[in-house]
Coordinates of C-alpha atoms in Angstrom, one line a residue:
X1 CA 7.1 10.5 32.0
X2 CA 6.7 11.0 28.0
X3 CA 9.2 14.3 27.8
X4 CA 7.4 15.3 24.5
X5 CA 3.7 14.9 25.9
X6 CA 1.2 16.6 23.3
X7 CA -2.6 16.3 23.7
X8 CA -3.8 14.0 21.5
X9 CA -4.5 15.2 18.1
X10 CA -6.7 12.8 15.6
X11 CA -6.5 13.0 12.3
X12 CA -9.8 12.8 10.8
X13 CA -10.9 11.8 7.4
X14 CA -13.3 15.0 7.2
X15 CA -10.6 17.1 7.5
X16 CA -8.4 16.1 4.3
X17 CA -5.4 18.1 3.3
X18 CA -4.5 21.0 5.8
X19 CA -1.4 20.3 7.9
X20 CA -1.0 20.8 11.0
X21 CA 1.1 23.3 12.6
X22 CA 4.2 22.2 14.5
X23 CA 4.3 21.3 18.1
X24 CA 6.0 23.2 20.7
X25 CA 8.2 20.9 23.2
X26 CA 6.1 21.0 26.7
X27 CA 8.1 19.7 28.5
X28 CA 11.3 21.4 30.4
X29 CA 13.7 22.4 27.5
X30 CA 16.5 21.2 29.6
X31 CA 14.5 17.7 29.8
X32 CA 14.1 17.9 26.0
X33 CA 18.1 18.5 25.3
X34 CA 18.8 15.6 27.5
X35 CA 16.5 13.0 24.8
X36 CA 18.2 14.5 22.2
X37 CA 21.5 14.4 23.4
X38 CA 21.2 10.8 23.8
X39 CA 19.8 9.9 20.6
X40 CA 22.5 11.9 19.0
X41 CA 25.0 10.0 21.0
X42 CA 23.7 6.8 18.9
X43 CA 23.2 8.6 15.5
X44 CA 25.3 11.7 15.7
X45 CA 24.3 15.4 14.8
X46 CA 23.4 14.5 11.1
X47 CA 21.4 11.6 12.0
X48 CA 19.0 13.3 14.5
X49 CA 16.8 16.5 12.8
X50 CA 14.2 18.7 15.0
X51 CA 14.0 21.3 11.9
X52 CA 10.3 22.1 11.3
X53 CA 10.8 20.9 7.4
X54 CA 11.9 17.5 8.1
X55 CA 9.1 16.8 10.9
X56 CA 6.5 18.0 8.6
X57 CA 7.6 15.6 5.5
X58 CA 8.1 13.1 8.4
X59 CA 4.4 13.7 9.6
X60 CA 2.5 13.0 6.3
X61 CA 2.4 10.3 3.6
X62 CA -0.1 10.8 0.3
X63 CA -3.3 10.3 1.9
X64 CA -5.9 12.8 2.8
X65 CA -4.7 13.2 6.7
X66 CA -4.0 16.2 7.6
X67 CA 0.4 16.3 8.8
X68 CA 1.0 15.4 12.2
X69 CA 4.7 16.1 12.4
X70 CA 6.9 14.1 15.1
X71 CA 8.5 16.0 17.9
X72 CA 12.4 14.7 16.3
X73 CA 13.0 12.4 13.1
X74 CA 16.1 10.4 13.5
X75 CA 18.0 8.3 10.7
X76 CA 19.3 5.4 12.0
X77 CA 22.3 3.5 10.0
X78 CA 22.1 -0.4 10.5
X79 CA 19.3 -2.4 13.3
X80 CA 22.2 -1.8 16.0
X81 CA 21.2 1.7 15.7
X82 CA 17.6 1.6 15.6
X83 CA 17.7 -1.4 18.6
X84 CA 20.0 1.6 20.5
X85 CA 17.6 4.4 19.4
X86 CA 14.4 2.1 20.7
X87 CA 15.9 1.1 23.8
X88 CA 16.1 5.3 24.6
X89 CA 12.6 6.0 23.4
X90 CA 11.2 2.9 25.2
X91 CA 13.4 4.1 28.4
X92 CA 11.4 8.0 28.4
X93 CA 8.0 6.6 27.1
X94 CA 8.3 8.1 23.5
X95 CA 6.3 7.2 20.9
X96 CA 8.0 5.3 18.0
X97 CA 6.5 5.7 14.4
X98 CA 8.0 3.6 11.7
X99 CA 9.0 6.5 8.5
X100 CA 10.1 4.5 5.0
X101 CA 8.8 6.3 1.5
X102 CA 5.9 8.4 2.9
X103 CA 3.6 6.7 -0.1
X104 CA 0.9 5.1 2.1
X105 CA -2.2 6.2 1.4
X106 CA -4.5 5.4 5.0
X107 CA -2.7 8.2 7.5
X108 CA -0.3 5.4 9.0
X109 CA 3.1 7.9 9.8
X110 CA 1.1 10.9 11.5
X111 CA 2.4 11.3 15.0
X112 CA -0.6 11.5 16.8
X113 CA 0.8 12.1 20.1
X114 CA 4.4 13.2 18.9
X115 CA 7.4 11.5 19.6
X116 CA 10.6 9.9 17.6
X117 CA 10.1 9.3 13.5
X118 CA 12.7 6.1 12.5
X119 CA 13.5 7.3 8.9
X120 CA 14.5 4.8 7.3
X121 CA 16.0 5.6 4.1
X122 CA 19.7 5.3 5.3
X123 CA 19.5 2.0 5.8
X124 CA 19.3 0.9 1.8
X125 CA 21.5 -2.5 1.3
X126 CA 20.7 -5.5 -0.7
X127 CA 22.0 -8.3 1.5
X128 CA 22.3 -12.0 1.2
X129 CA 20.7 -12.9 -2.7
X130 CA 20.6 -16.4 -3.3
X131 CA 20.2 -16.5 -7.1
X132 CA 19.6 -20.6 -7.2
X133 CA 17.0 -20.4 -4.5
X134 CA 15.0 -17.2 -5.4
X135 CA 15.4 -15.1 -2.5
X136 CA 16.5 -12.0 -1.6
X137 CA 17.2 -9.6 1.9
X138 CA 16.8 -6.0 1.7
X139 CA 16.9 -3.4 4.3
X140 CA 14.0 -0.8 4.6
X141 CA 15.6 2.1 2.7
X142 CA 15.6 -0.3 -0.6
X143 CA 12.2 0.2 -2.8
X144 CA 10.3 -2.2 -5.4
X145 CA 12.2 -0.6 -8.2
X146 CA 15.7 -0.6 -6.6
X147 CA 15.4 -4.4 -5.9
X148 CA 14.5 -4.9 -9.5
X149 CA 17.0 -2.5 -10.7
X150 CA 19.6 -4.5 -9.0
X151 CA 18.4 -8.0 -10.2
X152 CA 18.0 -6.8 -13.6
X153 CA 21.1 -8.7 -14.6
X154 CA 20.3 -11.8 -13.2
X155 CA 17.0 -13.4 -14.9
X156 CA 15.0 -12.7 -11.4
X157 CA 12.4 -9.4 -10.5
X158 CA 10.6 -9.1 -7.2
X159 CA 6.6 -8.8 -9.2
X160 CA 4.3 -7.2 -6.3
X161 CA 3.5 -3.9 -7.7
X162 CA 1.2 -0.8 -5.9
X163 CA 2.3 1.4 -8.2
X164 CA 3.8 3.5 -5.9
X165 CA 7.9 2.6 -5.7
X166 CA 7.2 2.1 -1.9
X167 CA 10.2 0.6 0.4
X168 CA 9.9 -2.9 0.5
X169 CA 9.7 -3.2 4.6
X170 CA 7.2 -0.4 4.3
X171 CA 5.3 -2.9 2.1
X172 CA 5.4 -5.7 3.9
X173 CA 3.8 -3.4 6.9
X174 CA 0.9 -2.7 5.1
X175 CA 0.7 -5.4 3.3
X176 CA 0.6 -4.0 0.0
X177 CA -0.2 -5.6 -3.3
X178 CA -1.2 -4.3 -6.7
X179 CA -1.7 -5.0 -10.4
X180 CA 0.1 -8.6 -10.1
X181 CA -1.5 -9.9 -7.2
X182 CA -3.7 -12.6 -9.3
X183 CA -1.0 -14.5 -11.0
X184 CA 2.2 -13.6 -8.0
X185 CA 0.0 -13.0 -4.6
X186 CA 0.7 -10.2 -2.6
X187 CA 3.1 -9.1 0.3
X188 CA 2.1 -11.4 2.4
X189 CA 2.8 -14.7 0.5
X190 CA 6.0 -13.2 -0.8
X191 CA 7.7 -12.9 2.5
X192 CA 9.2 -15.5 4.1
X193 CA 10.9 -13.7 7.4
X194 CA 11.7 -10.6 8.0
X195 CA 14.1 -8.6 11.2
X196 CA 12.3 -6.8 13.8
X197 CA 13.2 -4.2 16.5
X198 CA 10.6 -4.2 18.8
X199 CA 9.5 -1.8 20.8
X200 CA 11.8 -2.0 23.8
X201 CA 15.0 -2.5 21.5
X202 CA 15.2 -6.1 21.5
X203 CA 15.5 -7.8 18.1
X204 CA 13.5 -10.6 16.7
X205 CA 13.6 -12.7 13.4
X206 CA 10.6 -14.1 12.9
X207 CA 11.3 -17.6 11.3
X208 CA 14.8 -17.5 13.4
X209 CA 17.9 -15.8 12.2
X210 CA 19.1 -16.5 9.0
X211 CA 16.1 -18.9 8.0
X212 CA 14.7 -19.0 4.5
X213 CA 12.3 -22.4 3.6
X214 CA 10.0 -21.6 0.7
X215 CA 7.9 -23.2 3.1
X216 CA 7.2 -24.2 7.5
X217 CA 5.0 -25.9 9.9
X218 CA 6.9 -24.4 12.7
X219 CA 5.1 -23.3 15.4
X220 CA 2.9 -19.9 15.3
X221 CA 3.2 -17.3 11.7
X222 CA 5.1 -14.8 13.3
X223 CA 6.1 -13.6 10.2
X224 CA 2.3 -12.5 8.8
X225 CA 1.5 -11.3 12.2
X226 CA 3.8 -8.6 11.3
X227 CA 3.1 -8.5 7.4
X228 CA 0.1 -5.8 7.5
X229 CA 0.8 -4.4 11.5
X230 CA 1.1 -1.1 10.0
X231 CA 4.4 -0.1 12.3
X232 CA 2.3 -0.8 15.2
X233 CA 3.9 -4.3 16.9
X234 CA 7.8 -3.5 15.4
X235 CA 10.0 -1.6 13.1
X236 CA 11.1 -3.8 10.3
X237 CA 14.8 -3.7 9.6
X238 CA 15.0 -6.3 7.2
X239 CA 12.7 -8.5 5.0
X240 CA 13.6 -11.6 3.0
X241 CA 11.8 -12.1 -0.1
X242 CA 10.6 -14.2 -2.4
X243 CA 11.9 -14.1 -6.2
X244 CA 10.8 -15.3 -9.3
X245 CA 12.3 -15.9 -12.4
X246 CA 11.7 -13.5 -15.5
X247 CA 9.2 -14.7 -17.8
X248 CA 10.2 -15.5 -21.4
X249 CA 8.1 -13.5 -23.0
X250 CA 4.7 -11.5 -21.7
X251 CA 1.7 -9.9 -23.8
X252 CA -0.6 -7.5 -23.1
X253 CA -4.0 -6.6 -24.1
X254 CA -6.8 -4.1 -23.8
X255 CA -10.4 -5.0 -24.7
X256 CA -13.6 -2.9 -23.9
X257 CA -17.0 -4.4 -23.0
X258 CA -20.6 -3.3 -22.9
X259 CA -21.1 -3.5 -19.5
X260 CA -19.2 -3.9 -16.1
X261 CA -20.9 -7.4 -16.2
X262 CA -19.7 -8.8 -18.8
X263 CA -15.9 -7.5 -18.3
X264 CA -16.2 -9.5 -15.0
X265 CA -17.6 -12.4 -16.9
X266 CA -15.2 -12.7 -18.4
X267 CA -12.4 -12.6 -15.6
X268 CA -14.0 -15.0 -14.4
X269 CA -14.0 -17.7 -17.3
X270 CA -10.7 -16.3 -17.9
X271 CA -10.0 -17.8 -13.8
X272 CA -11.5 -20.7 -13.9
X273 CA -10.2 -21.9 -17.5
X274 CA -6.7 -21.9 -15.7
X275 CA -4.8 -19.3 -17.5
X276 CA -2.3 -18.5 -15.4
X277 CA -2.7 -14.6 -16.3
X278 CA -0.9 -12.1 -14.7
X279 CA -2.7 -8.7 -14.6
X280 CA -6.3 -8.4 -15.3
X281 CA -7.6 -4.7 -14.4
X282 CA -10.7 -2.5 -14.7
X283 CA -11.2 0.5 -15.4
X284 CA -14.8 2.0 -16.0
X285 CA -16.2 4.6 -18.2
X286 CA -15.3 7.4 -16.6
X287 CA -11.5 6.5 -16.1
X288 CA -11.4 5.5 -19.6
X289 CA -12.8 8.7 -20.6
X290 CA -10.1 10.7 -18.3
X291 CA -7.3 8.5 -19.7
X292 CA -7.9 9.2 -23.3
X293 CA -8.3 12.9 -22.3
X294 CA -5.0 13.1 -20.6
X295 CA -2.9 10.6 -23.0
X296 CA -4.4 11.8 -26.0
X297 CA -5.7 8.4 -26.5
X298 CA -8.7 6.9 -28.3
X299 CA -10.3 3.9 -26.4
X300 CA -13.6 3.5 -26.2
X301 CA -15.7 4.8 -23.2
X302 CA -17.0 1.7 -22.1
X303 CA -15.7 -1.0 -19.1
X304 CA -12.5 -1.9 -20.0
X305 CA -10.3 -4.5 -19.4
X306 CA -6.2 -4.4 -19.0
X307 CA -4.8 -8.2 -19.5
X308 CA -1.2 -9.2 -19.1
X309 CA 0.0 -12.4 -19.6
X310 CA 3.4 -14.1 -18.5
X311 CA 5.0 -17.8 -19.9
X312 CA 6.9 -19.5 -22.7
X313 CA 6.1 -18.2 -26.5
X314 CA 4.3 -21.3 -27.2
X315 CA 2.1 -20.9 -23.9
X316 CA 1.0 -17.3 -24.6
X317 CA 0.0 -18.2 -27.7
X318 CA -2.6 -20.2 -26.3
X319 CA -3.3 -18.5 -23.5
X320 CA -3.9 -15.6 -25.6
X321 CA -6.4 -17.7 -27.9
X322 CA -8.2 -18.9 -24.8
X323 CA -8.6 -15.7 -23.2
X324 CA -9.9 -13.7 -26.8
X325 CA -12.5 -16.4 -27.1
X326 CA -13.9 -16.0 -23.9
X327 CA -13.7 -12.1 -24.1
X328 CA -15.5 -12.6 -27.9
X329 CA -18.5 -15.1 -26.3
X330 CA -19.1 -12.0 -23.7
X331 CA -19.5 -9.2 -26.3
X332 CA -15.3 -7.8 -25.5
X333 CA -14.3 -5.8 -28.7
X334 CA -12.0 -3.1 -29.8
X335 CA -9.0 -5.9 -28.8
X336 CA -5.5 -4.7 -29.4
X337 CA -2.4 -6.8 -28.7
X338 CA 1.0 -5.8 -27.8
X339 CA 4.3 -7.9 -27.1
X340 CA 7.5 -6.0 -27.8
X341 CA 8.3 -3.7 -24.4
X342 CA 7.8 -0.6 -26.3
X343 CA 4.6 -1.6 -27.5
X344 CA 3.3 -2.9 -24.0
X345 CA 4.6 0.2 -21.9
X346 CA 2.7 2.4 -24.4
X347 CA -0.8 0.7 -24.2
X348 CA -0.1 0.0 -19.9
X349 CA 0.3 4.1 -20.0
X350 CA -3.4 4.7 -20.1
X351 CA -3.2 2.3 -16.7
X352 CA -0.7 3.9 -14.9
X353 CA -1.6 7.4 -15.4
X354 CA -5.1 6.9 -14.0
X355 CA -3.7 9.0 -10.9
X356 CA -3.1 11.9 -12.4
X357 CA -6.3 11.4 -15.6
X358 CA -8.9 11.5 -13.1
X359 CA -7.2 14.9 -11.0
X360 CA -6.9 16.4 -14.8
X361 CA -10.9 16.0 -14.9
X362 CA -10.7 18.7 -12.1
X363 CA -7.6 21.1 -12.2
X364 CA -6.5 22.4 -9.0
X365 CA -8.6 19.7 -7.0
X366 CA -7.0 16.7 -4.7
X367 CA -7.6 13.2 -5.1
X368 CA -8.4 10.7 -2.5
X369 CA -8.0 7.0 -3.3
X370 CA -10.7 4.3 -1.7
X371 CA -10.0 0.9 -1.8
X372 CA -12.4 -2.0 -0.7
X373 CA -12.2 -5.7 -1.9
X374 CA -15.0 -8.4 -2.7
X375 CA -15.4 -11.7 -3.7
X376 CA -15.3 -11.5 -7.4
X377 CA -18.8 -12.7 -8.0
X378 CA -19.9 -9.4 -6.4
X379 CA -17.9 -6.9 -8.1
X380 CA -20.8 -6.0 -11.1
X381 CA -23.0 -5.4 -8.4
X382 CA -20.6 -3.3 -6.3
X383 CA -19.5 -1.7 -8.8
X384 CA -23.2 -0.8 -10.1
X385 CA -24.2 0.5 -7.1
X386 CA -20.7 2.4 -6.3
X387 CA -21.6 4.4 -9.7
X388 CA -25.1 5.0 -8.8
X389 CA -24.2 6.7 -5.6
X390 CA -21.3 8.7 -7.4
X391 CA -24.2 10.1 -9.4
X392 CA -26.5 10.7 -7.0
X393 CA -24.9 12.4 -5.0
X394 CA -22.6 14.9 -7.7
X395 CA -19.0 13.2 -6.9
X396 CA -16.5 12.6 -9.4
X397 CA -15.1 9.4 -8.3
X398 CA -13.8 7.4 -11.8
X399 CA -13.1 3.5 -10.8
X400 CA -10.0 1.4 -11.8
X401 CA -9.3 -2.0 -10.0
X402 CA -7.3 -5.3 -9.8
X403 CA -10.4 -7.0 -11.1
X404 CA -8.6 -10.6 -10.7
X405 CA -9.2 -10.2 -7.2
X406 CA -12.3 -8.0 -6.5
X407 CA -10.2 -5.1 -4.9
X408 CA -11.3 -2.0 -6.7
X409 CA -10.6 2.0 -6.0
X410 CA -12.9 5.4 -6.6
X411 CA -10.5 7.5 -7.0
X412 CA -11.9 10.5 -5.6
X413 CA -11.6 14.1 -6.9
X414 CA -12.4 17.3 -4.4
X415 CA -12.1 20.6 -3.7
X416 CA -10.7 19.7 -0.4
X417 CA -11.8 24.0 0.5
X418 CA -15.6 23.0 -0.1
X419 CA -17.2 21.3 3.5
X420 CA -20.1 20.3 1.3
X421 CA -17.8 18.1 -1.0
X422 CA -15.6 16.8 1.6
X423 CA -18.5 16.2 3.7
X424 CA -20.0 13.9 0.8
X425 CA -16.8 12.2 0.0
X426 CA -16.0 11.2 3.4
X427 CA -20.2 9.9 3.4
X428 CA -19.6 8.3 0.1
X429 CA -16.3 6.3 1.2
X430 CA -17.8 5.0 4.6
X431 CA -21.0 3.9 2.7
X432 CA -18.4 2.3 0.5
X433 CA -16.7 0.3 2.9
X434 CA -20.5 -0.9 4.5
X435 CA -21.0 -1.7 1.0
X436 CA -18.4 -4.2 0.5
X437 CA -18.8 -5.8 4.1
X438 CA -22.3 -6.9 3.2
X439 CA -21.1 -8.5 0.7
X440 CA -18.4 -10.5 2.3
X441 CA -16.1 -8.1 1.2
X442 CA -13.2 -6.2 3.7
X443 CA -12.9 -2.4 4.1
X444 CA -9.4 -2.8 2.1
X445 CA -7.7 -5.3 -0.1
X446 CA -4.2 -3.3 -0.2
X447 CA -3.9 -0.1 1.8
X448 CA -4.7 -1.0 5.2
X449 CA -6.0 0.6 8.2
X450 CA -4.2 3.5 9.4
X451 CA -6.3 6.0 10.6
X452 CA -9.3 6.0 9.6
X453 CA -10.9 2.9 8.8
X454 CA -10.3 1.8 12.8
X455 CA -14.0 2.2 13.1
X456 CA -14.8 -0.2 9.8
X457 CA -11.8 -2.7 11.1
X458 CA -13.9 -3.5 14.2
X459 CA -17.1 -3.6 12.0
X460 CA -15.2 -6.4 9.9
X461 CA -13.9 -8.7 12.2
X462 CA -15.8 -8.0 15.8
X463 CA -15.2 -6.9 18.6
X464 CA -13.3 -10.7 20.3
X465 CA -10.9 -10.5 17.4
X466 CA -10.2 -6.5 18.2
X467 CA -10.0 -8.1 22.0
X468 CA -7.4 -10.4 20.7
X469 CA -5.4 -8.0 18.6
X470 CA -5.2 -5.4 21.7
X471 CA -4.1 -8.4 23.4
X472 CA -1.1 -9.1 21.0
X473 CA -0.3 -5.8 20.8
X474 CA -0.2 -5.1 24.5
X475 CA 2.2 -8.2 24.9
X476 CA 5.0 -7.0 22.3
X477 CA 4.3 -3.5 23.1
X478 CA 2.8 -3.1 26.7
X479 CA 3.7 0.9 26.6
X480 CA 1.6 1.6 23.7
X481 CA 5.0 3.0 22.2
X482 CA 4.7 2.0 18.3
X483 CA 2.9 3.8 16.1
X484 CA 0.1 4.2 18.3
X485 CA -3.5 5.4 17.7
X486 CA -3.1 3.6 14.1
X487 CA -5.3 0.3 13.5
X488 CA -6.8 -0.2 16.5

């Protein structure tokens, strides 16, 4: 019998923004003690909260989900705690949802039917770095920035990059990428085993304990079926990483275009003449237009192109002379260069601010980030149509993407108090997503299912691989205990 049974309560993508009130325990109160009891037994007082603050932070990441705070957030110190902790939800039927930086952006920590929250900040060790083979193990409470922080004196950095400084097992559950994907792959080529507590407390290494081979033909990819389960099949306690060494020097480059075509033309020269680049994003009128508003910038409001390129000093330079060329032959102008740090982090700014440039468009507004992926050949067409159905239908929706790849985001601005609006927006994205699957496309490059893209994930892959994902997921977790409601 679940002791904290709630009815279930979906989140729904129509709905963005308002939070949902705090459950009350229905259960017996002295039934309720008892749970808690025992989990404190495993993490003590401090490591076991029921105050309505932390369940709400617990119940939300940045998305536009409404909160849907857990029934008792617990902070477990090392995997013999959160194995103990399992074994005690999995033995009362609790629900078990997976908590590391709250930065995902699809609805994938809302406790839909209440239940236990496994914060995992606590647990925040760099183990085992193995400089001379390029790998690293981290626990869940260590983030992008903290690994590289860490590594800084040692010629290595860990390059996947969402932007967001995101735990590094909450990446690897979503499968998170970013603005380096093209030249370093994303989260799921960069790990190469990772720790798992699974639902009913046991523990599992997915390429055997201890193992670390840049490369195996052993048996089934138990390792990627976890990379991108979303907290559904396990909690992951530990991830071992790939490294690479720092390059020698890097360049960077912004150059604008006449038309989305042609920027994408020239990515894809850019590919296929081999340069091993190592950002190439777009950014569209519109965001340009915001960025130069908000930085105090003076680009020009046309498709534009972020480059970044990684390698010796006598490969950049002709790297750099291949890639002008090609930008030149497709009409790219207004080029300007920038190598020293200083130099680079000051014309990346306009990039990394695009967040908070497109919300300044609309003070006081949210901002709702969509994310669908093509094959590149598609992205002018996409991207045209994406823009004509902005317009049409009145919605400030300013595009940036990781171009190299064909994943692009709207990022969508709304008065999240207007039903007309939201009512559009949430039209606009699901036409979106229908948009990018009929072109061979997926419903999301980077930020994964969560809530409520379940619909578009069936869509995608049909309904015998759904069958055979329900089937996986029923084997590792036959009591529907982790995370559920999310993916599927």
């Amino acid at each position: 019998m679940i002791l904290f049974r709630q009815a279930l309560r979906f989140s729904s993508p129509r709905l963005p923004f308002a939070c949902g009130r705090c459950r009350r325990y229905s259960a017996k109160t002295g039934a309720v003690e008892r749970v808690i009891s025992e989990l404190r037994s495993v993490s003590g007082d401090e490591g076991v909260s029921v105050g309505s603050a932390v369940r709400e932070q617990h119940g939300r990441d940045e998305s536009v989900h409404r909160c849907l705070p857990p029934d008792v957030v617990v902070f477990p110190r090392s995997v013999d705690e959160v194995s103990a902790l399992a074994k005690i939800c999995h033995h009362h039927q609790l629900p078990i949802i997976p908590f590391g930086t709250g930065t995902g952006l699809e609805g994938g920590v809302g406790a839909l039917q209440g239940g236990v929250c496994f914060s995992l900040r606590k647990m925040d060790q760099v183990l085992d770095l193995h400089q001379e083979d390029f790998d690293v193990t981290v626990e869940p409470g260590v983030t992008r920035k903290g690994l590289n922080s860490y590594l800084r004196d040692t010629g290595l950095w860990f390059p996947v990059d969402p932007g967001a400084d995101a735990s590094l097992c909450g990446m690897a559950a979503t499968s998170a990428s970013g603005t380096n994907a093209v030249r370093y792959g994303t989260m799921r080529e960069n790990v190469l085993n990772l720790e798992v507590v699974l639902a009913d407390g046991t523990v599992l290494h997915t390429a055997g304990r201890g193992r670390r081979p840049r490369k195996t033909s052993a048996g089934y990819n138990l390792t990627n079926l976890f990379v991108g389960s979303e907290g559904t099949l396990g909690i992951i306690t530990k991830t071992t990483l790939r490294l690479y060494g720092i390059p020698e020097s890097m360049v960077s480059a912004v150059c604008s275009f006449p038309s989305v075509q042609s920027a994408v033309d020239s990515t894809v020269q850019i590919l296929q003449a081999g340069v091993p680049i190592a950002r190439i994003e777009f950014l569209d009128d519109v965001m340009i237009n915001a960025c130069n508003r908000f930085n105090n910038l003076s680009y020009a409001i046309t498709p534009t192109l972020f480059l970044e390129f990684h390698g010796s000093s006598k490969s950049m330079e002709e790297q750099v002379s291949i890639t002008e060329e090609i930008t030149r032959d497709n009409g790219g102008s207004d080029f300007a260069w920038a190598e020293d740090e200083e130099s680079r982090g000051r014309l990346w700014k306009a990039r990394h601010d695009a967040w908070y440039a497109a919300l300044a468009l609309r003070p006081g507004c949210k901002a709702y980030s969509t994310d669908v992926c093509v094959p590149i050949s598609r992205l002018p067409q996409i991207i045209v149509e994406t823009k004509e159905d902005l317009i049409s239908n009145n919605l400030t929706g300013p595009i940036a993407g990781h171009v190299g790849d064909g994943n692009f985001h709207c990022i969508m601005v709304l008065d999240p108090n207007d039903p007309d609006e939201v009512e559009r927006v949430h039209s606009f994205t699901e036409r979106l997503a229908r948009r990018a699957l009929a072109m061979d496309g997926t419903c999301t490059g980077e930020h994964g299912i969560g809530l409520g893209k379940r619909a578009l994930l069936r869509e995608e892959v049909g309904p015998l691989a759904i069958e055979v994902m329900k089937g996986l997921k029923a084997t590792l977790d036959p009591k529907n205990l982790m995370n559920p409601g999310k993916v599927l």
